[in-house]
XYZ file of C-alpha atoms in Angstrom:
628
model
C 188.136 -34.079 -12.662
C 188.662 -31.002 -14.219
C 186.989 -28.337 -12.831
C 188.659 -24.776 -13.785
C 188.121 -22.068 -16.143
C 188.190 -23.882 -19.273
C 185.979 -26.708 -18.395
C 183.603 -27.969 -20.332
C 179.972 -28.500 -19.675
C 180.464 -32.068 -20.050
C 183.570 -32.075 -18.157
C 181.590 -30.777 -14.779
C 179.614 -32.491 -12.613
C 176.062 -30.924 -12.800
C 175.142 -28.316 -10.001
C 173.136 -29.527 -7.242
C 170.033 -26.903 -8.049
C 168.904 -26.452 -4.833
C 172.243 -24.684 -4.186
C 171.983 -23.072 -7.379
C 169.097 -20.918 -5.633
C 170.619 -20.385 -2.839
C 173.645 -19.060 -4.909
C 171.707 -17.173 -7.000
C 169.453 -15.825 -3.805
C 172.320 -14.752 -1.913
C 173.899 -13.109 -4.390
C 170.952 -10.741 -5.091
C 171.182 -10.347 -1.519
C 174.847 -9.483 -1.020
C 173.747 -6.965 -3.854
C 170.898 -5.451 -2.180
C 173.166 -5.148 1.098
C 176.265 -2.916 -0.482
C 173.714 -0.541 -2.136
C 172.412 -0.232 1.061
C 175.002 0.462 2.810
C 176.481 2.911 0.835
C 172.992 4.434 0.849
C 173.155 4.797 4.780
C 176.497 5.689 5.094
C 177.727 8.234 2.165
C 177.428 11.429 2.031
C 176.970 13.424 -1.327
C 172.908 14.377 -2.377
C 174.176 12.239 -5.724
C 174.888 9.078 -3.889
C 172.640 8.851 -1.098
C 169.552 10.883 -2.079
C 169.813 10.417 -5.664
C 171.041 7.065 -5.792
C 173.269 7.267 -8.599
C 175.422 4.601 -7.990
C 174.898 0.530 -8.494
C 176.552 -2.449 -7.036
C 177.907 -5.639 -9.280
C 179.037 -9.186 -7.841
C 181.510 -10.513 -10.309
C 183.525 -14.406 -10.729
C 187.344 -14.354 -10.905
C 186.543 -15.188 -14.504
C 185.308 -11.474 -14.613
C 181.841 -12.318 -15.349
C 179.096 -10.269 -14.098
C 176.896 -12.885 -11.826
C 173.967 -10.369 -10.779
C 171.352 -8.388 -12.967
C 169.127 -6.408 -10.403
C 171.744 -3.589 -11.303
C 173.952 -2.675 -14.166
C 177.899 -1.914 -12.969
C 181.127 -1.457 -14.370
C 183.753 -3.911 -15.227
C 186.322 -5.851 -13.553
C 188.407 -6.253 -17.038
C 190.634 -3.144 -15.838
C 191.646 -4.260 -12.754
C 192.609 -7.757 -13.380
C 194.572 -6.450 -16.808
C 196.129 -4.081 -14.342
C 196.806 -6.192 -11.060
C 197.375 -10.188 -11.578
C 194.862 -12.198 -9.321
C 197.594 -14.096 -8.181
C 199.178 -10.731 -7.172
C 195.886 -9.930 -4.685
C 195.492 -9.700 -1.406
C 192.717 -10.042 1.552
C 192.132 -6.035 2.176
C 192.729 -5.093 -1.158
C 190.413 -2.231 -2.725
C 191.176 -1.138 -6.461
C 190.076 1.974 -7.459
C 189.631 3.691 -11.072
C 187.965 6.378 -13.331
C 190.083 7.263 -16.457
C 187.451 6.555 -18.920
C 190.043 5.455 -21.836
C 191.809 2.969 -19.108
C 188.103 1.086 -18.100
C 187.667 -1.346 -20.888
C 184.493 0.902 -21.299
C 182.919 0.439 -18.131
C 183.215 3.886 -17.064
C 181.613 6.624 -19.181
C 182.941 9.799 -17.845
C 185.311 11.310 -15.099
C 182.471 11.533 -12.160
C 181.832 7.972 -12.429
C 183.983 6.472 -9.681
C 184.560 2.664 -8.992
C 185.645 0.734 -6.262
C 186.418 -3.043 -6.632
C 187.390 -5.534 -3.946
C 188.745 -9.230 -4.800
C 186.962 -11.856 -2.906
C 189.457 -15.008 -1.227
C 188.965 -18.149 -0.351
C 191.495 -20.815 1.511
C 191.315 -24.110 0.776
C 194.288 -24.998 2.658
C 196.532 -23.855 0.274
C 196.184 -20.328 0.735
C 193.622 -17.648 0.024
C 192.584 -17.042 -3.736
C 190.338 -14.688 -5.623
C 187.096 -16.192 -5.800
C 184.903 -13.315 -7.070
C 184.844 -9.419 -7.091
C 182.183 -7.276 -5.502
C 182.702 -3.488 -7.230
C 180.792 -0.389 -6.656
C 180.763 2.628 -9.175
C 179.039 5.443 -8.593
C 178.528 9.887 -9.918
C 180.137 11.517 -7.667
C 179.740 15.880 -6.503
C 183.060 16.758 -8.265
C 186.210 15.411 -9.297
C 188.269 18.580 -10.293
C 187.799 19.999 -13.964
C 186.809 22.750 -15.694
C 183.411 23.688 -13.880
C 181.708 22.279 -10.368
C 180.147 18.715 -10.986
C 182.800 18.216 -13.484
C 180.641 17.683 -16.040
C 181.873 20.664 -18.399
C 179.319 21.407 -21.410
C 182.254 23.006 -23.475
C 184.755 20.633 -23.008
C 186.729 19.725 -25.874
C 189.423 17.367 -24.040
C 189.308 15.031 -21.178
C 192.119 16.938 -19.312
C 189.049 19.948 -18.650
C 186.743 17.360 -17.074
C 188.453 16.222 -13.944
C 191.258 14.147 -12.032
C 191.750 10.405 -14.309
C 193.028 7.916 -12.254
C 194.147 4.433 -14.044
C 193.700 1.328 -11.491
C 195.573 1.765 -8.710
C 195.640 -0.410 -4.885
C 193.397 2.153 -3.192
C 193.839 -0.140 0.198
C 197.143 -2.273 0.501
C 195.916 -5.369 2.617
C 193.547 -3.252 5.098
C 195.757 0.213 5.120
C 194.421 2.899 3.497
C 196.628 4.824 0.400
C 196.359 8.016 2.671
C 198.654 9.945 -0.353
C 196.210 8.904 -2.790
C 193.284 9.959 -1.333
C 194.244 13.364 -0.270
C 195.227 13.562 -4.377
C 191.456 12.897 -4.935
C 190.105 14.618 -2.353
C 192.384 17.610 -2.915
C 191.143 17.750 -6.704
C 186.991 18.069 -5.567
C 185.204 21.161 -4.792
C 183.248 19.524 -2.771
C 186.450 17.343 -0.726
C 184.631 16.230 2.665
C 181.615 14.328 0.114
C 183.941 12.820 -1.751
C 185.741 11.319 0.921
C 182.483 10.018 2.668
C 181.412 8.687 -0.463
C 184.805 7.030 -1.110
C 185.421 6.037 2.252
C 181.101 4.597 2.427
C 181.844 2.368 -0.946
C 184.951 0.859 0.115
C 183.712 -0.073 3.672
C 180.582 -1.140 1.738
C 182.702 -3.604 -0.683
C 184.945 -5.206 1.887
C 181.597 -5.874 3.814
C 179.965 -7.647 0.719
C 183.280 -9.338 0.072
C 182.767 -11.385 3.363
C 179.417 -12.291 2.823
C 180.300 -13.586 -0.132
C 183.540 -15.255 1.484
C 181.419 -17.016 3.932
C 179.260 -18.371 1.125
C 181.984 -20.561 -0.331
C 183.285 -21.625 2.934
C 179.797 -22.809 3.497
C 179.163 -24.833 0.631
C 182.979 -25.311 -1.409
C 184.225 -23.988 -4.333
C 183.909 -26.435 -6.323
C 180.170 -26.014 -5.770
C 179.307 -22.818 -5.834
C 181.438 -22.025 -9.078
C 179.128 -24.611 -10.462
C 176.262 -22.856 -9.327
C 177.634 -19.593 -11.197
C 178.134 -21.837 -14.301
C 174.496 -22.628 -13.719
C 173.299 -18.830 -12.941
C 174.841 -17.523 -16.130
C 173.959 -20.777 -18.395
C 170.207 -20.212 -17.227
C 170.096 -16.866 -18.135
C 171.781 -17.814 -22.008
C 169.262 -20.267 -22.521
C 166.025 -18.409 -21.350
C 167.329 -15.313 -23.702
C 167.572 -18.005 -26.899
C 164.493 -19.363 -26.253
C 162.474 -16.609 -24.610
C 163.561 -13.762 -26.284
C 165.524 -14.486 -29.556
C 162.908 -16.975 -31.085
C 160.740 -14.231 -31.641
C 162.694 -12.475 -34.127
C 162.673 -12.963 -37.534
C 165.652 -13.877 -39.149
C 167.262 -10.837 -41.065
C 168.525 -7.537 -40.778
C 166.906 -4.312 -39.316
C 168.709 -0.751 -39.670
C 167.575 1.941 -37.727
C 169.171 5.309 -36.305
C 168.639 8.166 -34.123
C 170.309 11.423 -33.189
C 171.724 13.371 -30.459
C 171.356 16.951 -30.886
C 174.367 18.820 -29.947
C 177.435 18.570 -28.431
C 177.824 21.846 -26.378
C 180.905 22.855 -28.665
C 179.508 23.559 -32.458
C 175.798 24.426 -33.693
C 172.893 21.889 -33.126
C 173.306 19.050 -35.531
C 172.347 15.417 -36.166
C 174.969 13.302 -34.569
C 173.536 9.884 -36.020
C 174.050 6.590 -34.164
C 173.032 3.692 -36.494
C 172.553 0.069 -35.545
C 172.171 -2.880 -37.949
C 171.096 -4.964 -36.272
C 171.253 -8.792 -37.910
C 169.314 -11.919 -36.204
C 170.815 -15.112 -37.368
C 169.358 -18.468 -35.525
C 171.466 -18.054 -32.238
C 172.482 -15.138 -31.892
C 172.469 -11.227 -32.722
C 174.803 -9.206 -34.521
C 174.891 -5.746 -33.770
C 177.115 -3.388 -35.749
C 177.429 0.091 -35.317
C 178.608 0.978 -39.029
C 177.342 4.109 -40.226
C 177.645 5.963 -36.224
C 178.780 9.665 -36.905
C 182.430 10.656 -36.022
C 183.396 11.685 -32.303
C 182.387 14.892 -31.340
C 184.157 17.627 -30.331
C 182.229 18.109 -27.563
C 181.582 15.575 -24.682
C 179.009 13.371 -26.266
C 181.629 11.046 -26.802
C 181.172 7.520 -24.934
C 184.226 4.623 -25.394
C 182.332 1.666 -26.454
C 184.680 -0.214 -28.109
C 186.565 -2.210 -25.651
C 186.529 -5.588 -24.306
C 184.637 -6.676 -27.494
C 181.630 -4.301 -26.355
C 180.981 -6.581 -22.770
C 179.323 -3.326 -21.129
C 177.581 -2.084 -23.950
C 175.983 -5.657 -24.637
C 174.754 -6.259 -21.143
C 173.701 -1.720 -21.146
C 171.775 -3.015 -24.179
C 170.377 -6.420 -23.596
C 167.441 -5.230 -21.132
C 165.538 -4.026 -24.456
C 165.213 -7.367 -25.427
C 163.042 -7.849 -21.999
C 160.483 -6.293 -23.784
C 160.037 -9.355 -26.125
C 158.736 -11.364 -23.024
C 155.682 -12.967 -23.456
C 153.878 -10.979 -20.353
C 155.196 -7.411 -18.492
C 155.535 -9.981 -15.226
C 158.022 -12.228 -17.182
C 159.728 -9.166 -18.258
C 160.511 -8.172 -14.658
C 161.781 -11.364 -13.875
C 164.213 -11.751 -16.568
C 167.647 -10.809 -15.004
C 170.824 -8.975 -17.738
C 173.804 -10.719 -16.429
C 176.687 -12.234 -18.095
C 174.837 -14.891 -19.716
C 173.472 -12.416 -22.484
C 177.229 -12.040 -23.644
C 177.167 -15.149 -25.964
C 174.091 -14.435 -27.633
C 175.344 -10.860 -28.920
C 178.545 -9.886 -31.404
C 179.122 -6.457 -31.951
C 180.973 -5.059 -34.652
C 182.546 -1.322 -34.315
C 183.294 1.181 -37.235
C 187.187 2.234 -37.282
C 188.563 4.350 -34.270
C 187.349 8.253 -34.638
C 183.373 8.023 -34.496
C 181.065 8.910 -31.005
C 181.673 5.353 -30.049
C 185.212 4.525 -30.899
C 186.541 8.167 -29.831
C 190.539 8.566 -29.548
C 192.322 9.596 -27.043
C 191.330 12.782 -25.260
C 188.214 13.212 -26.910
C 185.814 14.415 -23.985
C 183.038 12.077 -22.882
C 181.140 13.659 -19.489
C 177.811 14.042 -21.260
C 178.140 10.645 -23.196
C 174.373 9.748 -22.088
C 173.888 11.447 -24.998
C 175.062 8.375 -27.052
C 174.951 5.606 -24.581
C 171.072 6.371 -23.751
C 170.052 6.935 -27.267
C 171.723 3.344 -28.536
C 168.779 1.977 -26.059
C 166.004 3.587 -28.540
C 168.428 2.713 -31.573
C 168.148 -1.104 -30.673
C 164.236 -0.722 -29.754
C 163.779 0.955 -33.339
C 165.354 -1.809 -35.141
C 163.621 -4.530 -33.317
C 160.278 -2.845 -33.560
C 161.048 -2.863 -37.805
C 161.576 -6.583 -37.250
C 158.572 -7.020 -35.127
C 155.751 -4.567 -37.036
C 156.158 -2.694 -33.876
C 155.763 -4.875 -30.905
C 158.202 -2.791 -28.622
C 157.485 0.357 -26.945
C 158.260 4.147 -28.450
C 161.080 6.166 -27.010
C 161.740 6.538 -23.300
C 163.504 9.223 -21.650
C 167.048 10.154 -21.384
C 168.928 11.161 -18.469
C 169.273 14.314 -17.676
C 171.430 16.397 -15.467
C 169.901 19.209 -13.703
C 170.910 22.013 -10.993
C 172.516 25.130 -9.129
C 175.362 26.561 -7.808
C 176.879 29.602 -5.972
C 177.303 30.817 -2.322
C 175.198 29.872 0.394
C 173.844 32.193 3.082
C 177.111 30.660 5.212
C 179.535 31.526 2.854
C 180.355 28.379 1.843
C 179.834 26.989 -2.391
C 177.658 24.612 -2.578
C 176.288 22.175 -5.478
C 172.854 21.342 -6.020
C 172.706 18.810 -8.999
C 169.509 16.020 -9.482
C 168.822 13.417 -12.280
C 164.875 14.383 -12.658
C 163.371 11.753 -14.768
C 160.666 11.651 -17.491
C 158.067 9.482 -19.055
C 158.531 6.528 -20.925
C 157.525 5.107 -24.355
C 153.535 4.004 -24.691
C 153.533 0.379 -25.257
C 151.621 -2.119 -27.544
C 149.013 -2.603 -24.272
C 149.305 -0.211 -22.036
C 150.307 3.502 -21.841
C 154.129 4.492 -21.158
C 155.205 5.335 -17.364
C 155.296 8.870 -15.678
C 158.360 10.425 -13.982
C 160.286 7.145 -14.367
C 164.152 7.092 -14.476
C 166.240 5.448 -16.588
C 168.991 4.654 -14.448
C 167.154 2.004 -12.132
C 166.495 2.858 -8.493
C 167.791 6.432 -8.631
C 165.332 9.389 -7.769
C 164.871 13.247 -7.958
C 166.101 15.154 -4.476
C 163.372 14.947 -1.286
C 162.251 18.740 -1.279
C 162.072 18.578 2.120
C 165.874 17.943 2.120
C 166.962 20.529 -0.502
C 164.938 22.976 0.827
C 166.645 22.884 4.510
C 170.229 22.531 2.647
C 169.922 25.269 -0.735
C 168.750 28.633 -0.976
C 166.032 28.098 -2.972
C 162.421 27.115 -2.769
C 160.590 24.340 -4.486
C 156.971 25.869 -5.729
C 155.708 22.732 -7.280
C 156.618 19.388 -8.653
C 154.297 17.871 -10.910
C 153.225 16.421 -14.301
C 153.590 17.886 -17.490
C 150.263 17.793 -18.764
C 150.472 17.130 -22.614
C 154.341 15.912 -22.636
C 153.188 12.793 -23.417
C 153.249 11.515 -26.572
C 149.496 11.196 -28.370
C 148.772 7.487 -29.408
C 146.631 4.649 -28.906
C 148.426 4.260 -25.884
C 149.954 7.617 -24.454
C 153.618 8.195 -23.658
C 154.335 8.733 -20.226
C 154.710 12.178 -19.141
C 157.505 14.368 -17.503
C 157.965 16.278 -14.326
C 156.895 20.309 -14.297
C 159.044 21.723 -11.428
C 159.652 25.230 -10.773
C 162.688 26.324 -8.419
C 162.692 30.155 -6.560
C 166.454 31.148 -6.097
C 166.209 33.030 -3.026
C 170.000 33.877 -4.259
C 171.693 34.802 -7.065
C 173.044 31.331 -8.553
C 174.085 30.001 -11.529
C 172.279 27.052 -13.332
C 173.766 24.048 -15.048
C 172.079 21.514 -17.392
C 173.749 18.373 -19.042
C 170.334 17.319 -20.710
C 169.010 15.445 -24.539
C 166.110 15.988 -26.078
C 165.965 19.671 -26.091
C 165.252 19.853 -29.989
C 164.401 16.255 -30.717
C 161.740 14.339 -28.969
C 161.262 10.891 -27.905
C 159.552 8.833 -30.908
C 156.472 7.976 -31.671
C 155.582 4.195 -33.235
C 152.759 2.682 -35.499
C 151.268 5.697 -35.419
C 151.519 6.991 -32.184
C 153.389 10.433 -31.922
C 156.557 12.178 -30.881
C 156.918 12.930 -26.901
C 157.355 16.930 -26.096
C 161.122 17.944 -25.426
C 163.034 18.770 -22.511
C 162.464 22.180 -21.845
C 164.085 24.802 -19.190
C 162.417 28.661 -18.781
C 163.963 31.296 -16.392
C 161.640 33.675 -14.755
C 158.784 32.488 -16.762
C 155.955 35.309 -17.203
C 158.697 37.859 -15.704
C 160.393 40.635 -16.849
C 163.599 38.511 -17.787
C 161.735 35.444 -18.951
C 164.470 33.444 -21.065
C 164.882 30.059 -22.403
C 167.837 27.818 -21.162
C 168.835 25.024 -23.549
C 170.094 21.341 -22.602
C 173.888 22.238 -22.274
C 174.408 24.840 -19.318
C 177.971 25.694 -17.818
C 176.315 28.506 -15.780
C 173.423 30.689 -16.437
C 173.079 33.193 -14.215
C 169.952 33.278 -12.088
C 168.593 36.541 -9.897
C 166.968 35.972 -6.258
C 164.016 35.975 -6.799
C 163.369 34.506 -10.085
C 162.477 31.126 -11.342
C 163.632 28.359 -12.948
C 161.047 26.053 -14.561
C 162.221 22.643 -16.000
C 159.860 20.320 -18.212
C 161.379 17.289 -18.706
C 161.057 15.096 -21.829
C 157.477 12.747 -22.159
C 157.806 9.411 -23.622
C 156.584 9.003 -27.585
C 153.083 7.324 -28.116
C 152.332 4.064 -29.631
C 149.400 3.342 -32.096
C 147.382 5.605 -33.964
C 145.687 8.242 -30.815
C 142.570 8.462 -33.101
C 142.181 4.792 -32.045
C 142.289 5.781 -28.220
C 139.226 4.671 -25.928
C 137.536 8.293 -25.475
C 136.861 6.769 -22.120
C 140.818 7.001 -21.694
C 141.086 10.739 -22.920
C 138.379 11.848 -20.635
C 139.819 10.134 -17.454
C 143.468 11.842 -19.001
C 141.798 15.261 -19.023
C 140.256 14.929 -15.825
C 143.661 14.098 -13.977
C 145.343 17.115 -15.607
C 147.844 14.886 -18.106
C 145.860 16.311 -21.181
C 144.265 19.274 -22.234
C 141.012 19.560 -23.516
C 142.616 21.346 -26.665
C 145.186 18.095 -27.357
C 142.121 15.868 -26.604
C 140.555 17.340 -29.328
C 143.331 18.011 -31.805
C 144.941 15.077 -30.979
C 142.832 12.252 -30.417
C 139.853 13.749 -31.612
C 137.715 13.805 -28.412
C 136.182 17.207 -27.630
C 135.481 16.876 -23.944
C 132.923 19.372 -22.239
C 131.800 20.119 -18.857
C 133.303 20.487 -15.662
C 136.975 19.693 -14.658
C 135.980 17.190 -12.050
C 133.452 15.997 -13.766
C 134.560 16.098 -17.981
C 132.143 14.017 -20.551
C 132.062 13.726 -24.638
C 129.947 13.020 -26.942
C 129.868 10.034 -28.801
C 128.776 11.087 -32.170
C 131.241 13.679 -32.114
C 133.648 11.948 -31.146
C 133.035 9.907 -34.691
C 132.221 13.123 -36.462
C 135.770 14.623 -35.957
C 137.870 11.641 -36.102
C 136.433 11.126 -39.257
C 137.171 15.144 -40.545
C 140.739 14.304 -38.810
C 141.132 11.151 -41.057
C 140.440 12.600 -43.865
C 142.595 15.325 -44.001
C 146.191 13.985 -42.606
C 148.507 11.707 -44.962
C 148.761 8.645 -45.882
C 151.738 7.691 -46.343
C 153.052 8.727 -42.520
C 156.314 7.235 -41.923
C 155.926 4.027 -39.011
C 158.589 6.108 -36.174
C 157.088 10.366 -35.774
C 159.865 12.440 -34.765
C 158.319 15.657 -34.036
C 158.524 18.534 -35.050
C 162.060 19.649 -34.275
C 163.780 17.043 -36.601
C 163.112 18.634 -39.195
C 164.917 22.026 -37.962
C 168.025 19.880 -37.812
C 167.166 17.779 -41.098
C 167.208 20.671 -43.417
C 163.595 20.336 -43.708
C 162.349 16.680 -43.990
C 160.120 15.378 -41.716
C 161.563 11.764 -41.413
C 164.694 9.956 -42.122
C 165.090 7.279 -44.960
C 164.959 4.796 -42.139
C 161.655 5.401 -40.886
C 159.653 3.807 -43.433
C 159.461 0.207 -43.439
């Protein structure tokens, strides 16, 4: 019976589904067991404190089987290096951003892929893939972290390696390693890192191996048939049956690109439901950059940017729990078609446009496609979440040596259409700002506090999420980078809920020197002595805040999120009496709602931008696309 690649669903015998959960179970597991291994064993703050890296179990059809984490793409490698070609011990290793089949988004971003075998008498084969890809200290370039702000080429942002055999059967590419490791600043992290994600791989590779010798190939292939066929159908019926035939535009902006003056760099989805599937087309996305907000969508008909996207959907799911269980894997690929504009715009850039800050684009298309499904769903999806952000120091330590202290500090996320947005959450799933306790004992520099943001949040019937507040003493002189959004913009608001505060960064605040910073930093200069206070972005509020439970702004004010003047300008709540113990007033409460009514517009468009769109807009408060 035929049984390969291109068999049918009526060609196969049906999956025993018992083993189809023990498939599916042990993949997760496998998974969960390379992350945690490089965890243990790297070295870099990035990778093992930070956790800004993610795992991916892939068929030898290239299809991603797991969606606990996101991951890069096997395309690359098997364009590159014929399966038949492969060999037990093999480890393929890439980051050249234009040779990734857009799986990798910029230089830092380094991925490590080992082929699976299996011998069924005849010999071993490639079975499956198990690939790590993670954001490494430095990988040469212009500036350390390799993540330059000012970069107008991809040759000024690191070392680009196409696929290559990092490990020939089991031996190590010595020469190729001491390339890498001879590019880095930081050359002994890199090579733990490199040397913790390969040993990692190979380990998940056998526990993979050992499932098909267990139960067959035949059988367990079926059971990834089954996986991925699973996921399709819950997505149809779950997800896609709840919108409305027809087609939703919507677009939002990055702000600047670190090269020319602050501008609207507009990404624009259509986005067009037809009864099985979604059509997503970018036409109308602003031309590439010349600085590194550039990301390389465009490749391999969109596969990474369809399964980066597909976890907004989730938020369709009839309850938050069935949300969290529905898994993005490969099965979400069918259900999507994307259609690019021509080659030359921030998400078809040519060849060496730079693309090391290309969160910019990738992170905004998240609260692109949320926009246009909440037009096609009178709102039913939460307001903007953070982006990703990039924060950190540099400079001499008291031994002499450089060092490079870099963190992803996350932010709030978007109110929702039952419940307020999340504080301090991070996009990238699992990863986490820097133990103080550890940066502390390893930097010159102090951390004062780490807290909320009161009022970051965005005001609405359900408040954004709010930010982190953290202030930083340099105890010596350093320079500070930032690769950070939402400096000038703000997270958006929905059905009347508002705008989230920006991302904001003061040096030596209520000092002598006090200065603003702005998102893209190469290296401000920073005396002992002074410090550096970051405010990250707060998620945009949902509903109209004049419709918020007092109850809720009271309890907000006593925990410190709001302050008694936003309660009242905001939501209309004067609250009085003691900090631990706040109360309003009822009829007051009614009395100024009512003045507050009465005097804003009515004809406010359904997504608030705050107020610095319109210093980028030329004046205008909202864009065409914000009305329904």
């Amino acid at each position: 019976m035929n049984d390969g690649p291109a068999a049918t669903a009526a060609d196969r015998p049906p999956a025993d589904p018992v083993l189809v959960e023990i498939v599916e179970g042990t993949l997760a597991s496998v998974e969960k067991e390379v992350e945690t291994a490089i965890a243990r064993t790297s070295r870099s703050p990035m990778i093992r404190d930070a956790h800004d890296f993610r795992a991916g179990i892939h068929d030898r059809r290239l299809r991603k089987l797991t969606g606990r984490s996101y991951s890069a793409l096997v395309h690359p490698v098997a364009r590159d290096f014929p399966l038949e070609t492969m060999r037990p011990g093999d480890v393929f290793f890439h980051n050249d951003v234009y040779e990734s089949e857009g799986g990798i988004g910029h230089l830092p971003d380094l991925c490590v892929t080992v082929p699976v075998f299996h011998d069924d008498g005849s010999g071993p084969e490639v079975v499956a893939f198990v690939q790590a890809f993670g954001h490494h200290d430095d990988i040469g370039g212009a500036c350390p972290g390799s993540m330059p702000p000012k970069a107008t080429s991809v040759f000024e942002e690191g070392l680009m390696v196409p696929p290559i055999k990092l490990w020939d059967q089991g031996v190590p590419n010595r020469a190729a390693l001491r390339i890498m490791v001879r590019n880095s600043r930081m050359p002994d992290s890199l090579a733990a890192d490199l040397d913790a994600e390969c040993s990692a791989c190979l380990m998940g590779a056998r526990r993979l191996a050992d499932l098909f010798d267990r139960y067959g190939r035949a059988a367990v292939e079926r059971s990834f048939d089954a996986v991925l066929e699973a996921t399709t159908e819950t997505y149809r019926r779950e997800i896609l049956a709840k919108i409305p035939d027809g087609t939703y535009m919507w677009e939002d902006y990055a702000e600047h690109d670190g090269v020319d003056e602050p501008r609207l760099h507009r990404q624009r989805i259509t986005l067009t439901k037809e009864p099985d599937r979604l059509v997503i087309d970018f036409t109308g996305t602003s031309p590439q950059a010349r600085g590194p907000i550039n990301h390389c969508g465009d490749y391999a008909d969109g596969n990474f940017l369809k399964k980066w996207l597909a976890p907004i959907l989730r938020n369709l799911a009839d309850t938050p729990e069935r949300m969290a269980e529905l898994d993005v894997n490969e099965g979400v690929v069918p259900l999507i078609e994307m259609r690019f504009p021509e080659k030359g715009t921030l998400l078809t850039p040519v060849f060496p446009a730079p693309t090391n800050a290309r969160t910019f684009v990738i992170l905004r298309l998240l609260g692109v496609l949320a926009g246009a499904l909440a037009k096609a769903v009178d709102g039913y999806m939460p307001a903007d979440q953070e982006t990703i952000r990039y924060t950190g120091v540099f400079g001499t330590g008291t031994d002499g040596e450089p060092y490079l202290m870099r963190e992803v500090l996350g932010g709030g996320s978007g109110g929702r259409h039952y419940a307020d947005g999340e504080d301090t959450i991070h996009v990238v799933p699992d990863s986490r700002n820097l133990p103080t306790e550890f940066t502390e004992s390893r930097f010159p520099f102090i951390v004062e506090r780490l807290g909320l943001a009161a009022d970051s949040g965005g005001a609405g019937r359900f408040r954004g999420g709010l930010g982190y507040e953290k202030h930083i003493r340099m105890l010596r002189d350093a320079s500070f980078m930032s690769i950070a959004d939402r400096s000038i913009l703000s997270c958006w608001g929905v059905k009347g809920g508002r705008a989230g505060a920006p991302f904001q960064v003061t040096i030596d605040p209520g000092g002598p020197h006090e200065r603003e910073s702005g998102g893209l930093v190469e290296a401000e200069p920073v005396r002992a002595g002074e410090i550096i206070r970051i405010r990250t972005t707060g998620g945009g509020g949902w509903g109209d805040p004049l419709e918020r439970d007092p109850a809720a702004v009271v309890a907000d004010v006593r925990c410190g999120k709001v302050s008694r003047e936003a309660a009242r300008a905001d939501y209309g709540v004067p609250v009085e009496g003691p900090r631990d113990d706040p109360w309003t007033d009822a009829v007051e409460v009614e009395r100024l709602r009512a003045e507050l009514r009465r005097v804003r517009p009515d004809d406010a468009p359904f997504f608030d931008r705050g107020p610095g769109y319109p210093v980028l807009s030329g004046g205008a408060d909202s864009a065409e696309v914000d009305r329904l």
